[in-house]
Amino acid sequence: MKSSEIKFKINLDDKNLPKSIQWDASDKEGEGAEATKSISLNVWDNLNHSTLRIDLWTEDMSVAEMKRFYIDIVGGMAQTILNATGDEYMSEEMKELCDRLVKHVNEENKKASQ
């Protein structure tokens, strides 16, 4: 059986906030760890039937990047729920939410540039 590994290295400042984040995976293209500004990790807790979440980001991640990151996450979840369960209604609702959020962010950006 094949095994795959994903690693995260988080460097913290004196307040235990992420200063830098690096990740590496045995199956990714390219060699060596890569820097990123944010990670969002979700794990299903079988015992408590709930989701454990770890959301980390560095101080150099802009608000615009953070919003884009989470819109992308919701869009990815919409595709996953469709692939995993076949639930088209749930998938479409999530995609429509993404569309509304993109419109909201675009309007915010337009106002900020005026």
mmCIF file of C-alpha atoms in Angstrom:
data_model
loop_
_atom_site.group_PDB
_atom_site.id
_atom_site.type_symbol
_atom_site.label_atom_id
_atom_site.label_comp_id
_atom_site.label_asym_id
_atom_site.label_seq_id
_atom_site.Cartn_x
_atom_site.Cartn_y
_atom_site.Cartn_z
ATOM 1 C CA MET A 1 0.000 0.000 0.000
ATOM 2 C CA LYS A 2 1.228 3.497 -0.862
ATOM 3 C CA SER A 3 1.722 6.106 1.836
ATOM 4 C CA SER A 4 1.691 9.889 1.413
ATOM 5 C CA GLU A 5 2.777 12.587 3.839
ATOM 6 C CA ILE A 6 1.940 16.287 4.214
ATOM 7 C CA LYS A 7 3.984 18.475 6.577
ATOM 8 C CA PHE A 8 3.500 22.001 7.883
ATOM 9 C CA LYS A 9 6.140 24.059 9.653
ATOM 10 C CA ILE A 10 4.881 27.128 11.507
ATOM 11 C CA ASN A 11 7.346 29.690 12.869
ATOM 12 C CA LEU A 12 5.762 31.750 15.658
ATOM 13 C CA ASP A 13 6.530 35.196 17.004
ATOM 14 C CA ASP A 14 6.805 36.003 20.723
ATOM 15 C CA LYS A 15 2.972 36.179 20.935
ATOM 16 C CA ASN A 16 2.619 32.710 19.355
ATOM 17 C CA LEU A 17 1.218 34.154 16.138
ATOM 18 C CA PRO A 18 2.373 32.691 12.812
ATOM 19 C CA LYS A 19 5.372 34.559 11.435
ATOM 20 C CA SER A 20 5.918 32.170 8.538
ATOM 21 C CA ILE A 21 4.280 28.992 7.242
ATOM 22 C CA GLN A 22 5.930 26.345 5.087
ATOM 23 C CA TRP A 23 4.473 23.154 3.712
ATOM 24 C CA ASP A 24 5.740 20.089 1.922
ATOM 25 C CA ALA A 25 4.121 16.932 0.612
ATOM 26 C CA SER A 26 5.595 13.697 -0.615
ATOM 27 C CA ASP A 27 3.373 13.740 -3.734
ATOM 28 C CA LYS A 28 3.648 17.405 -4.720
ATOM 29 C CA GLU A 29 5.443 18.602 -7.807
ATOM 30 C CA GLY A 30 8.854 20.024 -7.101
ATOM 31 C CA GLU A 31 11.273 19.431 -4.275
ATOM 32 C CA GLY A 32 11.434 21.077 -0.890
ATOM 33 C CA ALA A 33 9.153 23.081 1.344
ATOM 34 C CA GLU A 34 7.213 26.028 -0.035
ATOM 35 C CA ALA A 35 6.143 29.179 1.764
ATOM 36 C CA THR A 36 2.490 30.122 2.080
ATOM 37 C CA LYS A 37 0.591 32.871 3.849
ATOM 38 C CA SER A 38 -2.308 30.761 5.137
ATOM 39 C CA ILE A 39 -3.568 27.256 5.808
ATOM 40 C CA SER A 40 -7.015 25.995 6.669
ATOM 41 C CA LEU A 41 -7.112 22.409 7.867
ATOM 42 C CA ASN A 42 -10.290 20.521 8.760
ATOM 43 C CA VAL A 43 -10.349 17.082 10.378
ATOM 44 C CA TRP A 44 -13.419 14.973 11.146
ATOM 45 C CA ASP A 45 -13.508 13.904 14.804
ATOM 46 C CA ASN A 46 -15.116 10.439 14.777
ATOM 47 C CA LEU A 47 -15.600 10.326 18.552
ATOM 48 C CA ASN A 48 -17.457 13.624 18.891
ATOM 49 C CA HIS A 49 -18.964 13.734 15.391
ATOM 50 C CA SER A 50 -17.669 17.228 14.824
ATOM 51 C CA THR A 51 -15.020 19.051 12.844
ATOM 52 C CA LEU A 52 -11.680 20.096 14.269
ATOM 53 C CA ARG A 53 -10.344 23.194 12.526
ATOM 54 C CA ILE A 54 -6.984 24.870 12.333
ATOM 55 C CA ASP A 55 -6.892 28.220 10.543
ATOM 56 C CA LEU A 56 -3.551 30.012 10.468
ATOM 57 C CA TRP A 57 -2.301 33.021 8.528
ATOM 58 C CA THR A 58 0.711 35.269 8.607
ATOM 59 C CA GLU A 59 0.579 39.001 9.181
ATOM 60 C CA ASP A 60 1.629 39.692 5.593
ATOM 61 C CA MET A 61 -1.544 38.133 4.171
ATOM 62 C CA SER A 62 -3.743 40.988 2.987
ATOM 63 C CA VAL A 63 -7.453 41.219 3.707
ATOM 64 C CA ALA A 64 -8.155 40.876 -0.036
ATOM 65 C CA GLU A 65 -6.063 37.678 -0.188
ATOM 66 C CA MET A 66 -7.855 36.292 2.884
ATOM 67 C CA LYS A 67 -11.272 36.898 1.341
ATOM 68 C CA ARG A 68 -10.191 35.289 -1.943
ATOM 69 C CA PHE A 69 -8.717 32.329 -0.032
ATOM 70 C CA TYR A 70 -11.988 31.592 1.755
ATOM 71 C CA ILE A 71 -14.130 32.074 -1.342
ATOM 72 C CA ASP A 72 -11.872 29.531 -3.088
ATOM 73 C CA ILE A 73 -12.238 27.148 -0.127
ATOM 74 C CA VAL A 74 -16.042 27.306 -0.238
ATOM 75 C CA GLY A 75 -15.963 26.762 -4.016
ATOM 76 C CA GLY A 76 -13.724 23.742 -3.581
ATOM 77 C CA MET A 77 -16.042 22.348 -0.905
ATOM 78 C CA ALA A 78 -18.977 22.761 -3.302
ATOM 79 C CA GLN A 79 -17.232 20.538 -5.850
ATOM 80 C CA THR A 80 -16.183 18.031 -3.179
ATOM 81 C CA ILE A 81 -19.716 17.671 -1.797
ATOM 82 C CA LEU A 82 -20.996 17.077 -5.327
ATOM 83 C CA ASN A 83 -18.299 14.475 -6.078
ATOM 84 C CA ALA A 84 -18.584 12.731 -2.709
ATOM 85 C CA THR A 85 -22.368 12.712 -2.230
ATOM 86 C CA GLY A 86 -23.987 13.669 -5.532
ATOM 87 C CA ASP A 87 -25.947 16.378 -3.675
ATOM 88 C CA GLU A 88 -26.460 18.891 -6.475
ATOM 89 C CA TYR A 89 -28.650 21.193 -4.364
ATOM 90 C CA MET A 90 -26.044 21.652 -1.652
ATOM 91 C CA SER A 91 -23.282 22.108 -4.221
ATOM 92 C CA GLU A 92 -25.237 24.724 -6.172
ATOM 93 C CA GLU A 93 -26.134 26.651 -3.007
ATOM 94 C CA MET A 94 -22.457 26.831 -2.090
ATOM 95 C CA LYS A 95 -21.509 27.926 -5.619
ATOM 96 C CA GLU A 96 -24.178 30.635 -5.533
ATOM 97 C CA LEU A 97 -22.792 31.834 -2.193
ATOM 98 C CA CYS A 98 -19.355 32.084 -3.820
ATOM 99 C CA ASP A 99 -20.824 34.107 -6.683
ATOM 100 C CA ARG A 100 -22.451 36.525 -4.200
ATOM 101 C CA LEU A 101 -19.228 36.830 -2.217
ATOM 102 C CA VAL A 102 -17.163 37.530 -5.359
ATOM 103 C CA LYS A 103 -19.663 40.249 -6.310
ATOM 104 C CA HIS A 104 -19.421 41.710 -2.791
ATOM 105 C CA VAL A 105 -15.601 41.741 -2.843
ATOM 106 C CA ASN A 106 -15.546 43.268 -6.348
ATOM 107 C CA GLU A 107 -17.911 46.032 -5.201
ATOM 108 C CA GLU A 108 -15.728 46.659 -2.137
ATOM 109 C CA ASN A 109 -12.641 46.900 -4.330
ATOM 110 C CA LYS A 110 -14.398 49.277 -6.729
ATOM 111 C CA LYS A 111 -15.422 51.592 -3.845
ATOM 112 C CA ALA A 112 -11.920 51.516 -2.365
ATOM 113 C CA SER A 113 -10.340 52.543 -5.667
ATOM 114 C CA GLN A 114 -12.582 55.604 -6.123
#
